[in-house]
XYZ file of C-alpha atoms in Angstrom:
633
model
C -28.267 44.282 -76.783
C -28.317 40.648 -75.693
C -28.468 39.216 -79.165
C -25.463 41.160 -80.390
C -22.073 39.565 -80.875
C -20.905 41.141 -77.613
C -23.505 39.172 -75.692
C -23.702 35.956 -77.662
C -21.345 33.074 -76.960
C -18.229 33.343 -79.073
C -18.354 31.645 -82.446
C -15.798 31.713 -85.228
C -17.290 32.374 -88.666
C -14.022 32.267 -90.605
C -10.410 31.132 -90.234
C -8.914 34.498 -89.113
C -11.601 34.856 -86.453
C -11.038 31.274 -85.315
C -7.288 31.868 -85.033
C -7.871 35.100 -83.098
C -10.192 33.322 -80.661
C -7.703 30.459 -80.303
C -4.798 32.806 -79.518
C -7.040 34.732 -77.116
C -7.936 31.460 -75.373
C -4.234 30.669 -74.932
C -3.839 33.901 -72.959
C -7.035 34.028 -70.937
C -8.202 30.430 -70.577
C -4.801 28.787 -70.162
C -2.903 31.548 -68.388
C -3.322 29.887 -64.980
C -2.519 26.303 -65.948
C 0.364 27.641 -68.029
C 2.161 28.973 -64.953
C 1.898 25.665 -63.040
C 5.326 24.415 -64.270
C 6.894 27.198 -62.212
C 6.102 25.397 -58.966
C 4.130 22.149 -59.457
C 6.983 19.701 -60.189
C 9.184 21.361 -57.555
C 6.449 20.862 -54.939
C 5.971 17.229 -55.995
C 9.690 16.594 -55.399
C 9.828 18.419 -52.068
C 8.484 15.594 -49.814
C 11.488 13.440 -50.816
C 13.990 16.021 -49.594
C 17.420 16.821 -51.123
C 19.028 13.658 -52.481
C 16.071 11.530 -51.413
C 14.460 11.023 -54.801
C 15.538 8.168 -57.066
C 15.274 7.628 -60.803
C 12.097 5.561 -60.585
C 10.444 8.213 -58.415
C 11.292 11.020 -60.871
C 9.961 9.042 -63.849
C 6.881 8.016 -61.845
C 6.183 11.624 -60.869
C 6.446 12.876 -64.455
C 4.190 10.012 -65.566
C 1.650 11.032 -62.911
C 1.782 14.609 -64.201
C 1.222 13.597 -67.825
C -1.672 11.257 -67.061
C -3.292 13.694 -64.625
C -3.283 16.305 -67.385
C -4.760 13.711 -69.731
C -7.511 12.450 -67.427
C -8.587 15.684 -65.710
C -8.012 18.368 -68.330
C -8.160 16.566 -71.676
C -10.880 13.996 -71.026
C -13.045 15.678 -68.386
C -12.891 19.350 -69.331
C -11.735 19.682 -72.952
C -13.618 16.723 -74.419
C -16.586 16.327 -72.039
C -17.557 19.322 -69.892
C -17.141 21.871 -72.688
C -20.208 20.222 -74.235
C -22.260 20.698 -71.048
C -23.238 24.326 -71.559
C -26.119 26.661 -70.719
C -26.844 28.208 -74.125
C -23.134 28.492 -74.847
C -22.078 29.608 -71.362
C -20.125 27.428 -68.943
C -19.080 27.555 -65.302
C -20.463 26.310 -62.017
C -23.244 28.880 -61.544
C -24.229 28.726 -65.203
C -24.662 24.958 -64.921
C -26.519 25.352 -61.616
C -28.931 27.860 -63.193
C -29.663 25.421 -66.004
C -30.334 22.560 -63.581
C -32.660 24.700 -61.463
C -34.502 25.785 -64.616
C -34.861 22.236 -65.945
C -35.900 20.863 -62.578
C -34.006 18.405 -60.411
C -34.937 15.909 -57.715
C -32.279 17.407 -55.469
C -32.642 21.226 -55.713
C -31.209 21.901 -52.239
C -28.213 19.629 -52.835
C -27.592 21.154 -56.269
C -27.894 24.669 -54.836
C -25.359 24.063 -52.084
C -23.057 22.218 -54.476
C -23.148 25.113 -56.946
C -22.621 27.720 -54.241
C -19.720 25.707 -52.792
C -18.109 25.454 -56.225
C -18.467 29.210 -56.731
C -17.047 29.897 -53.262
C -14.033 27.681 -53.922
C -13.417 29.527 -57.200
C -13.259 32.825 -55.297
C -10.680 31.215 -52.999
C -8.722 30.271 -56.115
C -8.970 33.892 -57.306
C -7.167 34.979 -54.122
C -4.517 32.257 -54.042
C -3.592 32.243 -57.756
C -2.198 35.810 -57.941
C -0.294 35.395 -54.665
C 1.264 32.035 -55.567
C 1.918 32.720 -59.254
C 3.554 36.127 -58.827
C 5.668 34.957 -55.884
C 6.875 31.878 -57.799
C 7.875 34.011 -60.807
C 9.662 36.757 -58.869
C 11.506 34.133 -56.811
C 13.508 33.416 -59.949
C 15.436 36.600 -59.093
C 17.155 34.661 -56.302
C 18.905 32.600 -58.970
C 19.893 35.705 -60.928
C 21.265 37.472 -57.855
C 21.036 35.745 -54.450
C 21.362 39.167 -52.793
C 17.841 39.957 -54.037
C 16.349 37.303 -51.746
C 14.952 39.873 -49.303
C 13.361 41.903 -52.099
C 11.213 39.107 -53.573
C 8.230 39.741 -51.304
C 8.248 43.582 -51.611
C 8.528 43.357 -55.419
C 5.665 40.838 -55.522
C 3.491 43.088 -53.346
C 4.125 46.071 -55.638
C 3.170 44.010 -58.711
C -0.072 42.909 -57.044
C -0.921 46.469 -55.987
C -0.398 47.711 -59.553
C -2.414 44.810 -60.987
C -5.460 45.535 -58.833
C -5.074 49.308 -59.269
C -5.573 49.079 -63.045
C -8.721 46.945 -62.814
C -10.978 50.007 -62.828
C -9.548 51.069 -66.204
C -10.575 47.808 -67.850
C -8.469 45.204 -69.587
C -9.559 45.893 -73.155
C -6.348 47.610 -74.242
C -3.890 45.184 -72.643
C -5.911 42.010 -73.240
C -4.953 42.203 -76.917
C -1.433 41.237 -75.836
C -2.477 38.432 -73.463
C -2.654 35.757 -76.135
C 0.619 36.553 -77.947
C 2.616 36.907 -74.694
C 1.258 33.645 -73.312
C 1.855 31.954 -76.672
C 5.522 33.014 -76.445
C 5.565 31.687 -72.867
C 4.327 28.253 -73.979
C 6.751 28.117 -76.915
C 9.698 29.003 -74.650
C 8.613 26.363 -72.115
C 8.356 23.772 -74.882
C 11.797 24.705 -76.252
C 13.354 24.460 -72.775
C 11.813 21.036 -72.322
C 13.057 19.786 -75.699
C 16.550 21.104 -74.890
C 16.744 19.012 -71.706
C 14.906 15.804 -72.635
C 18.205 14.654 -74.124
C 19.838 14.943 -70.699
C 18.340 11.542 -69.915
C 16.126 9.907 -72.524
C 14.844 7.467 -69.901
C 12.338 10.181 -68.996
C 10.365 9.272 -72.135
C 9.206 6.122 -70.378
C 6.939 8.444 -68.349
C 4.453 8.118 -71.212
C 3.799 4.602 -69.935
C 1.001 4.883 -67.339
C 2.347 1.792 -65.558
C 5.145 3.983 -64.216
C 2.595 6.275 -62.558
C 0.719 3.292 -61.098
C 3.967 1.656 -59.960
C 5.085 4.840 -58.247
C 1.858 5.101 -56.248
C 1.970 1.391 -55.398
C 5.537 1.510 -54.095
C 5.660 4.985 -52.550
C 3.013 4.288 -49.874
C 1.984 7.257 -47.732
C 4.484 9.615 -49.308
C 2.916 8.852 -52.705
C -0.482 9.863 -51.381
C 1.016 13.084 -50.006
C 2.698 13.810 -53.344
C -0.671 13.583 -55.122
C -1.606 16.924 -53.539
C 1.337 18.555 -55.282
C 0.714 16.696 -58.553
C -2.730 18.254 -58.681
C -1.107 21.688 -58.882
C -0.368 20.828 -62.525
C -4.066 21.168 -63.408
C -4.780 24.397 -61.546
C -6.744 26.658 -63.851
C -8.652 23.829 -65.542
C -11.862 25.349 -64.161
C -11.189 28.393 -66.386
C -11.701 26.137 -69.426
C -15.305 25.758 -68.450
C -15.958 29.243 -67.081
C -14.650 30.974 -70.235
C -16.622 28.806 -72.646
C -18.916 31.666 -73.673
C -16.038 34.040 -74.375
C -14.065 31.873 -76.791
C -16.234 28.939 -77.842
C -15.613 25.224 -77.503
C -13.660 24.685 -80.723
C -11.171 27.497 -80.084
C -10.494 26.307 -76.539
C -10.025 22.726 -77.729
C -7.723 23.774 -80.576
C -5.559 25.850 -78.212
C -5.204 22.887 -75.849
C -4.265 20.239 -78.403
C -2.135 22.435 -80.686
C -0.159 24.470 -78.142
C -0.876 24.115 -74.436
C -0.828 20.355 -73.830
C 2.297 19.690 -75.958
C 4.154 22.604 -74.329
C 3.265 21.487 -70.796
C 4.152 17.851 -71.512
C 7.509 18.767 -73.059
C 8.383 21.096 -70.202
C 7.583 18.551 -67.476
C 9.566 15.915 -69.375
C 12.469 18.357 -69.592
C 12.302 19.136 -65.874
C 12.282 15.414 -65.114
C 15.269 14.731 -67.371
C 17.165 17.625 -65.778
C 16.607 16.228 -62.273
C 17.635 12.742 -63.444
C 20.941 14.059 -64.792
C 21.486 16.763 -62.147
C 19.815 15.801 -58.845
C 20.820 19.129 -57.294
C 18.305 20.834 -59.653
C 15.534 19.610 -57.368
C 15.566 23.008 -55.604
C 14.072 24.831 -58.614
C 13.948 22.625 -61.718
C 12.025 25.141 -63.830
C 14.422 28.097 -63.738
C 17.506 25.839 -63.652
C 16.530 24.625 -67.123
C 17.813 27.934 -68.503
C 21.414 29.153 -68.836
C 22.554 32.042 -66.633
C 22.269 34.613 -69.429
C 18.596 33.700 -69.973
C 17.524 33.731 -66.325
C 16.637 37.422 -66.078
C 14.627 37.462 -69.351
C 12.814 34.316 -68.160
C 11.977 35.903 -64.801
C 10.531 38.888 -66.677
C 8.558 36.640 -69.071
C 7.379 34.441 -66.176
C 6.232 37.529 -64.269
C 4.285 38.728 -67.318
C 2.712 35.270 -67.667
C 1.718 35.176 -63.990
C 0.219 38.661 -64.198
C -1.884 37.478 -67.148
C -2.883 34.347 -65.213
C -3.828 36.497 -62.234
C -5.819 38.859 -64.445
C -7.737 35.905 -65.838
C -8.903 34.641 -62.437
C -9.710 38.183 -61.243
C -11.877 38.748 -64.321
C -13.433 35.332 -63.737
C -14.231 36.279 -60.135
C -15.918 39.505 -61.291
C -18.026 37.551 -63.792
C -18.957 34.899 -61.222
C -20.013 37.474 -58.608
C -22.157 39.231 -61.215
C -23.880 35.922 -61.962
C -24.405 35.343 -58.230
C -25.951 38.819 -57.848
C -28.315 38.396 -60.786
C -29.357 34.927 -59.582
C -30.185 36.341 -56.155
C -27.344 34.732 -54.190
C -25.789 38.058 -53.133
C -26.938 41.679 -52.714
C -26.496 44.079 -55.606
C -22.918 45.386 -55.627
C -21.730 48.199 -57.865
C -20.865 46.921 -61.351
C -18.862 49.207 -63.637
C -18.629 48.451 -67.345
C -15.125 49.252 -68.560
C -15.890 48.858 -72.266
C -18.518 50.553 -74.402
C -18.784 47.510 -76.656
C -17.820 44.450 -74.587
C -20.223 43.954 -71.674
C -18.123 41.041 -70.414
C -15.479 43.555 -69.317
C -16.682 44.605 -65.885
C -15.216 45.949 -62.677
C -16.694 45.499 -59.192
C -15.004 47.956 -56.791
C -16.015 46.169 -53.583
C -15.017 42.735 -54.896
C -11.725 44.155 -56.201
C -10.925 45.546 -52.748
C -11.800 42.254 -51.036
C -9.674 40.247 -53.485
C -6.723 42.632 -53.108
C -6.929 42.455 -49.318
C -7.062 38.661 -49.436
C -4.128 38.345 -51.866
C -1.912 40.699 -49.834
C -2.839 38.928 -46.596
C -1.866 35.556 -48.103
C 1.453 36.888 -49.419
C 2.390 38.464 -46.096
C 1.216 35.461 -44.051
C 3.089 32.816 -46.041
C 5.969 34.847 -47.471
C 6.943 32.447 -50.262
C 5.403 30.272 -52.964
C 6.809 27.184 -51.240
C 4.861 27.942 -48.061
C 1.705 28.968 -49.934
C 1.527 26.034 -52.388
C -0.128 23.588 -49.914
C -3.088 25.994 -49.615
C -3.760 25.861 -53.337
C -4.893 22.322 -54.061
C -7.926 22.205 -51.748
C -9.889 24.864 -53.610
C -9.099 23.400 -57.047
C -9.894 19.787 -56.178
C -13.058 20.825 -54.338
C -14.290 22.864 -57.315
C -13.598 19.976 -59.691
C -15.501 17.484 -57.525
C -18.455 19.917 -57.533
C -18.300 20.161 -61.343
C -18.507 16.379 -61.606
C -21.530 16.242 -59.266
C -23.345 18.901 -61.300
C -22.320 17.208 -64.559
C -23.891 13.935 -63.349
C -27.240 15.663 -62.914
C -26.777 17.579 -66.192
C -26.273 14.529 -68.408
C -29.340 12.901 -66.897
C -31.639 15.938 -67.125
C -30.343 17.612 -70.281
C -28.946 14.754 -72.340
C -31.296 12.055 -71.042
C -28.589 9.592 -70.059
C -29.711 6.623 -67.938
C -28.325 6.737 -64.384
C -26.128 3.666 -64.964
C -24.537 5.213 -68.066
C -23.833 8.463 -66.221
C -22.305 6.534 -63.319
C -20.159 4.407 -65.629
C -18.752 7.503 -67.374
C -18.320 9.832 -64.413
C -17.544 7.529 -61.488
C -13.908 6.896 -62.534
C -13.286 10.660 -62.778
C -15.154 11.301 -59.533
C -13.151 8.618 -57.716
C -9.867 10.021 -59.049
C -10.781 13.531 -57.944
C -11.797 12.296 -54.491
C -8.351 10.712 -54.130
C -6.733 14.030 -55.086
C -9.038 15.884 -52.685
C -8.098 13.512 -49.871
C -4.410 14.050 -50.602
C -4.870 17.821 -50.461
C -6.890 17.677 -47.252
C -3.788 16.223 -45.571
C -2.280 19.695 -46.014
C -5.052 21.527 -44.157
C -2.769 22.406 -41.231
C -0.056 23.603 -43.652
C -2.279 26.232 -45.267
C -5.089 24.176 -46.762
C -7.396 25.798 -44.231
C -7.195 29.073 -46.175
C -9.506 28.171 -49.110
C -11.797 26.341 -46.676
C -12.161 29.517 -44.591
C -12.702 31.648 -47.707
C -15.307 29.241 -49.104
C -17.013 28.910 -45.712
C -17.299 32.675 -45.389
C -18.780 33.111 -48.865
C -21.223 30.218 -48.416
C -22.389 31.706 -45.120
C -22.963 35.057 -46.831
C -24.910 33.519 -49.736
C -26.998 31.328 -47.419
C -27.698 34.279 -45.116
C -28.731 36.487 -48.029
C -31.121 33.930 -49.508
C -32.606 33.144 -46.098
C -32.878 36.818 -45.109
C -34.586 37.780 -48.368
C -37.036 34.917 -47.836
C -37.833 36.052 -44.264
C -38.176 39.673 -45.410
C -40.528 38.682 -48.228
C -42.604 36.594 -45.835
C -42.940 39.465 -43.331
C -43.876 42.094 -45.914
C -46.336 39.680 -47.591
C -48.552 39.856 -44.499
C -49.296 43.497 -45.318
C -49.674 43.027 -49.074
C -52.840 44.091 -50.865
C -53.695 42.291 -54.119
C -53.207 44.649 -57.054
C -56.669 43.913 -58.469
C -58.257 44.823 -55.142
C -56.263 48.053 -54.925
C -57.212 49.078 -58.479
C -60.890 48.575 -57.693
C -60.539 50.707 -54.559
C -58.795 53.706 -56.162
C -60.955 53.758 -59.271
C -64.116 53.818 -57.211
C -65.558 57.342 -57.239
C -65.587 58.773 -53.708
C -64.618 61.893 -51.827
C -61.595 60.032 -50.399
C -60.235 59.071 -53.807
C -56.656 60.311 -54.427
C -56.154 63.349 -56.625
C -55.184 62.491 -60.203
C -52.055 64.237 -61.494
C -50.748 64.210 -65.081
C -47.795 62.098 -66.184
C -46.592 58.548 -65.751
C -45.383 56.851 -62.576
C -43.350 53.631 -62.715
C -43.282 51.571 -59.520
C -40.608 48.894 -59.146
C -41.675 45.721 -57.364
C -40.579 42.092 -57.089
C -44.162 40.818 -56.725
C -46.315 42.167 -59.585
C -49.530 40.553 -58.301
C -49.511 42.698 -55.178
C -49.629 46.460 -54.778
C -46.119 47.930 -54.422
C -45.556 49.291 -50.921
C -44.079 52.480 -52.401
C -47.361 53.097 -54.288
C -49.335 52.758 -51.058
C -46.954 55.137 -49.283
C -47.247 57.678 -52.097
C -51.038 57.751 -51.773
C -50.885 57.753 -47.962
C -48.476 60.680 -47.699
C -49.032 62.660 -50.924
C -52.695 61.766 -51.612
C -52.118 61.638 -55.376
C -52.289 59.060 -58.150
C -50.760 59.572 -61.575
C -52.749 59.544 -64.778
C -50.848 56.456 -65.929
C -49.281 53.985 -63.468
C -46.889 51.236 -64.523
C -46.137 48.339 -62.180
C -42.692 47.220 -63.292
C -41.001 43.986 -62.278
C -37.531 42.800 -63.297
C -36.949 39.086 -63.755
C -33.615 37.299 -64.116
C -33.947 34.261 -66.360
C -31.880 31.125 -65.747
C -30.222 31.563 -69.131
C -27.140 33.692 -69.833
C -28.774 36.140 -72.226
C -32.329 37.114 -73.138
C -32.811 38.306 -76.760
C -34.082 41.867 -77.228
C -37.309 40.608 -78.780
C -38.090 38.788 -75.519
C -36.910 41.610 -73.263
C -40.293 42.889 -72.113
C -44.004 42.172 -71.864
C -46.614 44.921 -71.378
C -50.086 44.077 -70.091
C -52.779 46.743 -69.885
C -54.738 46.225 -66.651
C -57.054 49.248 -66.925
C -57.103 52.754 -68.329
C -54.767 53.907 -65.553
C -52.699 50.804 -64.785
C -50.279 48.691 -66.827
C -47.970 45.831 -65.901
C -44.468 45.831 -67.399
C -42.167 42.830 -67.008
C -38.520 43.189 -68.027
C -36.452 40.048 -68.473
C -32.669 39.798 -68.382
C -30.238 36.865 -68.470
C -27.801 36.363 -65.613
C -24.958 37.596 -67.843
C -26.883 40.633 -69.150
C -26.361 44.247 -68.143
C -29.638 45.022 -66.362
C -30.020 48.464 -67.908
C -33.648 49.474 -67.389
C -33.339 52.852 -69.133
C -32.091 51.176 -72.303
C -34.847 48.559 -72.118
C -37.497 51.279 -71.672
C -36.137 53.109 -74.691
C -36.698 49.931 -76.684
C -40.248 49.722 -75.260
C -40.978 53.235 -76.555
C -39.817 52.241 -80.028
C -42.194 49.290 -79.918
C -45.196 51.438 -79.035
C -45.200 51.795 -75.235
C -45.935 55.536 -75.125
C -44.635 57.680 -72.294
C -42.555 60.835 -72.015
C -39.416 60.277 -69.967
C -39.378 63.907 -68.707
C -42.891 63.551 -67.293
C -42.264 60.077 -65.852
C -41.302 59.426 -62.243
C -39.703 56.233 -60.975
C -40.818 55.308 -57.470
C -38.523 53.126 -55.368
C -39.047 51.801 -51.868
C -36.155 52.064 -49.433
C -36.302 49.835 -46.382
C -34.560 50.457 -43.081
C -34.011 47.006 -41.611
C -34.103 46.576 -37.830
C -32.870 43.382 -36.168
C -35.315 41.503 -33.973
C -33.888 38.680 -31.780
C -37.334 37.049 -31.822
C -37.574 36.947 -35.647
C -36.881 34.069 -38.006
C -33.086 34.585 -38.100
C -30.501 34.117 -35.332
C -29.121 37.410 -34.056
C -25.714 36.985 -35.717
C -27.414 36.228 -39.033
C -29.748 39.186 -38.590
C -26.755 41.491 -38.233
C -24.925 39.929 -41.168
C -27.986 40.214 -43.429
C -28.524 43.865 -42.474
C -24.821 44.623 -43.071
C -25.013 42.990 -46.506
C -28.198 44.883 -47.329
C -26.559 48.160 -46.289
C -23.571 47.431 -48.532
C -25.795 46.981 -51.587
C -25.683 49.633 -54.287
C -28.607 52.000 -54.753
C -31.136 50.502 -57.239
C -31.017 53.751 -59.224
C -27.390 53.091 -60.126
C -27.700 49.336 -60.465
C -30.604 49.486 -62.915
C -29.300 52.650 -64.665
C -32.407 54.710 -63.933
C -32.467 58.439 -64.771
C -31.405 59.817 -61.366
C -33.289 63.114 -61.744
C -36.577 61.232 -62.227
C -36.356 58.907 -59.189
C -38.445 59.310 -56.040
C -37.607 57.187 -52.987
C -39.978 56.573 -50.088
C -38.715 54.734 -47.023
C -40.126 52.452 -44.368
C -38.794 50.527 -41.386
C -39.034 46.737 -41.393
C -38.257 44.534 -38.389
C -36.665 41.201 -39.353
């Protein structure tokens, strides 16, 4: 399973496969950053007001855009971070897992940094669909001003349909993502080329001195504008997160061959248009097109924003699955929407939460102009976190000296801190939204980890070492449990101690099976575990065996499938005479326990929302026996 092509990081073995991966990367990886021209340059111009922006400011802004794309996306992500992978997988939690596995001097700091980065990404997954779809549909106001009042309802309907189809999977429609987005980039590039001639002075934006001069002369307003400039690199995090799906070379080829040139040409065209027609400041993207092309462009832009939204939703599903497998969140229901591609998943609860958040943002802010200030905080925060984790990565994994790592990463870190500071100025204008979302998710992850630790500590006081238990039950006496035929498999997180469900079975049923398997499931800090390393069986006695199953944090934790492989390798048991014993705990809050009362209640609510282990681990439902107990925490 895990060593199949569906599980392994994407690699191109021939030219057609490489081209297919590259086109796929254009649709999935660059869908978000590809929709930034819809609103980013418009938002950068907005602080100057109508008629308040001069030629030098326009050229300086476009220069800032071009060099921000170069420094943040090209240098940091495309050329550097794509090489910092965890066995071919990228993303904040993947990098965190690698650092925790390798060992770090600052495990607590790295943990909170990784969790914060993941939380900010979830905030991005809520804001991106709301902002992107609104900005695309708002083009209708230029086609027919009378449609102004219908922009929000149409956007809401699109979002509802988008989230409604998540349960069906994206396999069928994802084939079209790349080609549609490729057309989108080509059209943007053509529009830019068509307008650069409006004022060739815009070409001086390639000179970085214009960007520096703008910031030097603009003062406070220049610092404020930086928050909007950063909207041009929204979606750069997807470069890293989707590394395992498309491979480094395909993502790099898509950027240099299509995406970067198209974005640069379009921003140059928007700048030239504003230089020659200052009234175009209201919506420079759509005003690049003639009246007859406006409606087709609105339709194409809407398709592009739907694809961009789909990309971040899929990314959120993948990230939450990683968080669950790494023990940061309780087990939520995970549905696999493809029989061959395990990366295509659907999490009903997460889908509902994301939909609720997106609709709330759209109804609260009403327009892309009002929502845009909320966007930059989550992106800049996530990028700062990536740089912090990358600093530790190059030292631990690549063996760089601290001074070398500082020399390479400090300029990027300083630049991102400036952008973060500029975005934090917009907290009262909506920037509080991603902060609230991230704060909520961090609180949940922290509560879950802390609650699990307290629960483990409390139950450990009653634990009986497995070796001691085996000696007790195998001792011949009149109180020995009755032996019954068949195999019993007991799931436990601590294989050295006797599972509580085994003790309860003897206490209440007074029986012990002929063959008893103590099974524990481990999640490795690598994306995938090869099938040959999936399990280890240790015979403890004639009646007891220890079975350890190992999965990567990107693997489907399908126990039934793993057990079938065990049988093929010689672990003999008949599934129809095997019972799986699970313990079910009823948690009761105790104000005097190790958690504050509010955290007690939150932990219990999260535990209650978790999916049944039978479904999560794909156990044969008709062979599962559950025995419950009450635990005060």
